[in-house]
Tab-separated table of C-alpha atoms and ligand atoms in Angstrom:
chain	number	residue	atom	x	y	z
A	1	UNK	CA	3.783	17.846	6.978
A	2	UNK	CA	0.596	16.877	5.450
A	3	UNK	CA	-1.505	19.314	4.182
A	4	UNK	CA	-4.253	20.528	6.901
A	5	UNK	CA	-6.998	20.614	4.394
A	6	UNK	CA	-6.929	16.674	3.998
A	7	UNK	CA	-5.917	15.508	7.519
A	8	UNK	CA	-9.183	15.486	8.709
A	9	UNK	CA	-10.038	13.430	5.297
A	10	UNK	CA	-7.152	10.824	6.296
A	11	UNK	CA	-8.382	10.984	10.072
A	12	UNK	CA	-11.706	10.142	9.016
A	13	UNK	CA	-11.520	7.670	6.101
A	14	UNK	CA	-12.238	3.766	7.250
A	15	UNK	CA	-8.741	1.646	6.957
A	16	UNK	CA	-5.504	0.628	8.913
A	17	UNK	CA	-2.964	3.506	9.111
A	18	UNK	CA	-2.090	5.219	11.912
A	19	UNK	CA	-1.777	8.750	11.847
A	20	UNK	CA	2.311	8.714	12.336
A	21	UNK	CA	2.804	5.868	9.899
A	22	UNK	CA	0.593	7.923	7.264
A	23	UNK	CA	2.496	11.104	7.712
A	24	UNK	CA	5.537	8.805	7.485
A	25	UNK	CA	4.326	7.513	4.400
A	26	UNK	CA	3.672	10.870	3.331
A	27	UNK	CA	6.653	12.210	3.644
A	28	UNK	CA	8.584	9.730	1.528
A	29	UNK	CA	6.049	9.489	-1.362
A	30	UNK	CA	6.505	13.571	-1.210
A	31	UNK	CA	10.677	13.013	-1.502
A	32	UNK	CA	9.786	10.485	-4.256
A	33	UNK	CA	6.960	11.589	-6.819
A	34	UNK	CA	8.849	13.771	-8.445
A	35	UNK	CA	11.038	10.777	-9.902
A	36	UNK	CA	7.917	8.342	-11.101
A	37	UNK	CA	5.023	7.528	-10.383
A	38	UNK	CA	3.535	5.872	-6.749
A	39	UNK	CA	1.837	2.127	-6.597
A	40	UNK	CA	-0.067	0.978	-3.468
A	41	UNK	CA	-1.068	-2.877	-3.219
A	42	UNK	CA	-3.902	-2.204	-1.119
A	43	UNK	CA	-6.362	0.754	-1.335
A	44	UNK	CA	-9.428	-0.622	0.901
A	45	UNK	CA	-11.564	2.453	1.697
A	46	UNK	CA	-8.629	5.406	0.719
A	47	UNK	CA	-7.399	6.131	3.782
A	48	UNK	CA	-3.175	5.320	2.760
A	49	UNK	CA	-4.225	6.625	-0.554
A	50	UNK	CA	-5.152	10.106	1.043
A	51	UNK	CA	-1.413	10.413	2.528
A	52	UNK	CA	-0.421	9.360	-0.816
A	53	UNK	CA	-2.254	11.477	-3.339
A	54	UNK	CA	-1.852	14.507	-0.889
A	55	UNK	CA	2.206	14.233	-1.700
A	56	UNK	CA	1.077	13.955	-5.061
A	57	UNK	CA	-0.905	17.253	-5.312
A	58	UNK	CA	1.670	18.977	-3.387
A	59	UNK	CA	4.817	17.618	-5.533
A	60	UNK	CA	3.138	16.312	-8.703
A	61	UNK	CA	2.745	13.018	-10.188
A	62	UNK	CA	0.669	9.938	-9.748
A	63	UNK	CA	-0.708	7.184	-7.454
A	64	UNK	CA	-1.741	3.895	-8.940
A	65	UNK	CA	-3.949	2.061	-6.064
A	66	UNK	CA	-4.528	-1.942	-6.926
A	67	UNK	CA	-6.990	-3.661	-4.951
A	68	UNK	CA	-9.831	-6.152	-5.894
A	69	UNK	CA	-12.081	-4.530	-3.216
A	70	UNK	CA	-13.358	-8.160	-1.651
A	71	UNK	CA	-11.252	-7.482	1.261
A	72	UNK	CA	-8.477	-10.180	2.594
A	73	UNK	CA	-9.181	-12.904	4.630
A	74	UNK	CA	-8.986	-11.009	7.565
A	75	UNK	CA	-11.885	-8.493	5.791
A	76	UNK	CA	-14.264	-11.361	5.599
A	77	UNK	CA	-17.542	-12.272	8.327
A	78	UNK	CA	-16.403	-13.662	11.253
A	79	UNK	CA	-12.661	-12.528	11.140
A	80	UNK	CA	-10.618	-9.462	12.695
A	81	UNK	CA	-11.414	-7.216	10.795
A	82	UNK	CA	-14.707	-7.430	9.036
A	83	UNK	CA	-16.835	-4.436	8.885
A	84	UNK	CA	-20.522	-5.801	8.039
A	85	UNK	CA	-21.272	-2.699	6.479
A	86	UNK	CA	-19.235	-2.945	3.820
A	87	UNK	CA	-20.842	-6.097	2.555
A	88	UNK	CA	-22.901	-5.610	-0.736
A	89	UNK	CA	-26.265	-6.558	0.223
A	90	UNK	CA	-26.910	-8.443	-3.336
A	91	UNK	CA	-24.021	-10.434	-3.669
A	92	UNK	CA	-23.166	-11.034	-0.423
A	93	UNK	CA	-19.667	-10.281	-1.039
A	94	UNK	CA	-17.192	-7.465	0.620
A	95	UNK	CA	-17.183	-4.503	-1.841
A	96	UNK	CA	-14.842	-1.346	-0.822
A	97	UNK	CA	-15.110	0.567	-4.380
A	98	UNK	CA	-17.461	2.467	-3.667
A	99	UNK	CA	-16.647	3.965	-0.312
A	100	UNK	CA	-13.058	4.283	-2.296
A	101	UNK	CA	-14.344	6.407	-4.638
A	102	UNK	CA	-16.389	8.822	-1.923
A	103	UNK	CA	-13.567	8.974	0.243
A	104	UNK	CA	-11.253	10.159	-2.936
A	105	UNK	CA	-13.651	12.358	-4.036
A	106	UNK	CA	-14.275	13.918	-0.845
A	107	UNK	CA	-10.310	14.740	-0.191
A	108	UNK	CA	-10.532	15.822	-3.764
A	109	UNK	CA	-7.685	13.597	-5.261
A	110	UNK	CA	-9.212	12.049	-7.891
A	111	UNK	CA	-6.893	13.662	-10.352
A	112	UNK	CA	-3.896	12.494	-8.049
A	113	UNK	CA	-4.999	8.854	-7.597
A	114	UNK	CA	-5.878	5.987	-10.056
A	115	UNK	CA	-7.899	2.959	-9.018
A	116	UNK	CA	-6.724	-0.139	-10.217
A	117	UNK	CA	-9.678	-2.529	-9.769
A	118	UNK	CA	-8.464	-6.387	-9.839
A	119	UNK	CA	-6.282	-9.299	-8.157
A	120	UNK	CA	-2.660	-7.835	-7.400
A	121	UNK	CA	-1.189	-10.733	-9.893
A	122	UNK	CA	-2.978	-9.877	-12.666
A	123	UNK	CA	-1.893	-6.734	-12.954
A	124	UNK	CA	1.346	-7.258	-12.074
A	125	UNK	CA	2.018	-9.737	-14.555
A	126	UNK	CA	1.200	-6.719	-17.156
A	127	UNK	CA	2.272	-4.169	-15.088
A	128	UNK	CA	6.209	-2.657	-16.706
A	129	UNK	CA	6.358	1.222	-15.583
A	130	UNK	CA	9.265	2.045	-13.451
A	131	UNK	CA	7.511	3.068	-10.061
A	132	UNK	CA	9.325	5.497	-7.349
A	133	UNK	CA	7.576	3.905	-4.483
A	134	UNK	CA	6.146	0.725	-4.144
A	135	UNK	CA	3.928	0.166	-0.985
A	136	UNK	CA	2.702	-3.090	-0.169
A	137	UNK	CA	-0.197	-3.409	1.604
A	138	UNK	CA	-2.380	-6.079	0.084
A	139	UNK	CA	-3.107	-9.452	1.752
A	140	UNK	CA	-1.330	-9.732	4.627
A	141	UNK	CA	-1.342	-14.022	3.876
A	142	UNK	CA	1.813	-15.434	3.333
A	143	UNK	CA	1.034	-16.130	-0.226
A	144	UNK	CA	-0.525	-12.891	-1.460
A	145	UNK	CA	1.828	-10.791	0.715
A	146	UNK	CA	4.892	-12.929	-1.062
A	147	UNK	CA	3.158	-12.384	-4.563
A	148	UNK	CA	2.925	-8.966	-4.256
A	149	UNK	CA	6.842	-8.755	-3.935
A	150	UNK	CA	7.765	-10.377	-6.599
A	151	UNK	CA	5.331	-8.963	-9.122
A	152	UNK	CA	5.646	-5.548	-7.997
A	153	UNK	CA	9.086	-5.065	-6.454
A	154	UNK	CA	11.415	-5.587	-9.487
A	155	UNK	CA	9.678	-2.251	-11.062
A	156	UNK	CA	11.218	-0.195	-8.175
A	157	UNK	CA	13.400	1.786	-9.688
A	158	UNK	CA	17.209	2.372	-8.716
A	159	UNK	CA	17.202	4.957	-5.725
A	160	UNK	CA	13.144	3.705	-5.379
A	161	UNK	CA	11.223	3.077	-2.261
A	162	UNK	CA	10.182	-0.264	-1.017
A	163	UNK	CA	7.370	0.854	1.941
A	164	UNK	CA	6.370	-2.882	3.580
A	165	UNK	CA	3.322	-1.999	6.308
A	166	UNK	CA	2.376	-4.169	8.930
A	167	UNK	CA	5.993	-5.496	9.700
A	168	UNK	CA	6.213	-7.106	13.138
A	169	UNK	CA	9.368	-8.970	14.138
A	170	UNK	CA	7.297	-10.782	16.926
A	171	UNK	CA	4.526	-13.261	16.306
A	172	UNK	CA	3.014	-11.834	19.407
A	173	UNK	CA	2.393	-8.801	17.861
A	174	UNK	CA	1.182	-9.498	14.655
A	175	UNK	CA	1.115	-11.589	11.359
A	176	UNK	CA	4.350	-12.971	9.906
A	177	UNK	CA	3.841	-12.579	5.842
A	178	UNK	CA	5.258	-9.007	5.805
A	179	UNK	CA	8.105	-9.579	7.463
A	180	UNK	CA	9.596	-12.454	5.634
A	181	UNK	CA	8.269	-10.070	2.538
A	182	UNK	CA	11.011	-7.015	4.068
A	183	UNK	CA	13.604	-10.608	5.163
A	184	UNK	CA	13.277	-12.052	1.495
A	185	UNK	CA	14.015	-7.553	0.150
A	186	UNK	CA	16.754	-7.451	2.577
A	187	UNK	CA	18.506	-11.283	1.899
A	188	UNK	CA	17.887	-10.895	-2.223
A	189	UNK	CA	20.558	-7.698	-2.173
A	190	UNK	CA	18.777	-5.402	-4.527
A	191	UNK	CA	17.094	-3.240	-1.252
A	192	UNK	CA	18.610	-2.311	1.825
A	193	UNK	CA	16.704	-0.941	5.104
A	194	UNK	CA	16.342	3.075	5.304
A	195	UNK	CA	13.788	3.497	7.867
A	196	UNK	CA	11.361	2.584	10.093
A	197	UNK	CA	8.139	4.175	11.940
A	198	UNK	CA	5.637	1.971	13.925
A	199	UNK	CA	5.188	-1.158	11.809
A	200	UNK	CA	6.372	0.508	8.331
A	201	UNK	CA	9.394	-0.091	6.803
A	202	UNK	CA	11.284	1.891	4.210
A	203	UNK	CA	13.637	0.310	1.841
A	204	UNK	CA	15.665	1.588	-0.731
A	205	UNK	CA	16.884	-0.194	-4.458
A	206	UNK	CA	20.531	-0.290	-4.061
A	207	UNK	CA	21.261	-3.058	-6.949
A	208	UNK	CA	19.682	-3.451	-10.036
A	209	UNK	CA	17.531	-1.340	-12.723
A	210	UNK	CA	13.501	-1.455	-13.441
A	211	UNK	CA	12.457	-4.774	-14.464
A	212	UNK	CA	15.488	-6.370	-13.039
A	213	UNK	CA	14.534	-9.340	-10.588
A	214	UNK	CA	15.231	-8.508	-6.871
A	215	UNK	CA	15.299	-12.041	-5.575
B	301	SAM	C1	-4.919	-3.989	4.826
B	301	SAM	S1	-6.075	-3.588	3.566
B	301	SAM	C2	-5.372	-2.109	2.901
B	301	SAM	C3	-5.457	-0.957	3.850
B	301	SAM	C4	-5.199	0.391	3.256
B	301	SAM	N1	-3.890	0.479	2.641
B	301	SAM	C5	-5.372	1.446	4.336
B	301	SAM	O1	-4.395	2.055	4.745
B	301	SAM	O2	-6.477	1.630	4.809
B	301	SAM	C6	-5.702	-4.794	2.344
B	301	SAM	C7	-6.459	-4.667	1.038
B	301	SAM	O3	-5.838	-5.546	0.109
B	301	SAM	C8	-6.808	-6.086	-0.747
B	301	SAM	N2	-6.298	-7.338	-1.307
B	301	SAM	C9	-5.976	-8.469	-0.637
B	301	SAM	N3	-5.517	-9.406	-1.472
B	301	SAM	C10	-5.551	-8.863	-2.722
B	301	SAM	C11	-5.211	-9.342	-4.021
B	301	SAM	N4	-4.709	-10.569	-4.204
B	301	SAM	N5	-5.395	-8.530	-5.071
B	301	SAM	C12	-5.911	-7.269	-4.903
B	301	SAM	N6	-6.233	-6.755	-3.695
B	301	SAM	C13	-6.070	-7.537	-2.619
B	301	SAM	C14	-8.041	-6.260	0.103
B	301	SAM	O4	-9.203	-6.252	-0.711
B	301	SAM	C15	-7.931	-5.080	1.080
B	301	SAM	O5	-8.728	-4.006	0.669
């Protein structure tokens, strides 16, 4: 159960996660923290990172949260899911940092969670820590969402979590790219499927150690 100090914080934070799917994904980052630390592709305004760093107080450990904070394509004017007031007003561009940072400090997990502030490849390419969860949640493009597999996943460890949001068998009923992300998991034999809650997918590393490539 997540802690009833910070639902209210997770309720109320701006971002994509409903409240079953972010106790889900509490729950397993609480099972898994203890072995290594967390890694979210995708930290927008907080709101996954609240049911993330709340396992993290509770258990121990660490969540690293990657995100450039220019929102995907579906962030930008004139798409789905643009929110016009998170535009900075000088640049022009999207910029979530800063309501990141309130809505981290507010829930008072800014011990538990680390910002990672750039493109998902970059630090991939440098990234070599043995994570305990990896949840992907970046660009949901076929390209970005397909990147963020293969830089990330091969630093699941053995026994690790693979958490895949926004997975929707059906084209009616949502984008593609993170299902042929959890397809291309299941097909390259190094996860297999644990479980599943609204759109969110749980795999685990069955084959393979850290740094070992997944397919
Ligand atoms: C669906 S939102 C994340 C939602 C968040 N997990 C939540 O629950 O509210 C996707 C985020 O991925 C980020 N993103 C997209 N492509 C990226 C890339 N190549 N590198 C870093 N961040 C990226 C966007 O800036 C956006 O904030």
């Amino acid at each position: 159960m997540m802690p009833d100090d910070l639902v209210p914080h997770a309720i109320a934070a701006k971002g994509f996660m409903p409240e079953d799917e972010g106790a889900f994904l509490h729950r397993v980052a609480r099972e898994r923290l203890p072995h290594g630390p967390v890694l979210e592709v995708g930290s927008y305004c907080g709101k996954s990172a609240i049911y993330l760093g709340a396992a993290a107080r509770e258990v121990g450990g660490t969540v690293f949260t990657v995100d450039h904070h220019r929102g995907s394509e579906e962030n930008q004017a004139g798409w789905e899911h643009h929110d016009a007031s998170l535009v900075d007003t000088e640049s022009g561009l999207m910029d979530t940092l800063a309501t990141f940072r309130r809505t981290i400090e507010r829930a008072g997990l800014e011990d538990q969670v680390v910002a990672v502030v750039g493109r998902s490849t970059t630090v991939s390419s440098h990234w070599r820590t043995p994570l305990s969860l990896l949840f992907i949640d970046g660009g949901h493009a076929e390209e970005p969402a397909q990147d963020d597999y293969a830089g990330f996943a091969p630093w699941v460890m053995p026994g690790g979590a693979l958490v895949i949001h926004d997975v929707f068998e059906r084209p009616e009923d949502g984008g593609q790219a993170p299902y042929h992300v959890w397809l291309r998991a299941v097909r390259g034999g190094a996860f297999e499927p644990v479980e599943t809650v609204g759109s969110m997918r749980v795999l685990a590393r069955v084959r393979g150690g850290a740094g070992d490539p997944v397919g």
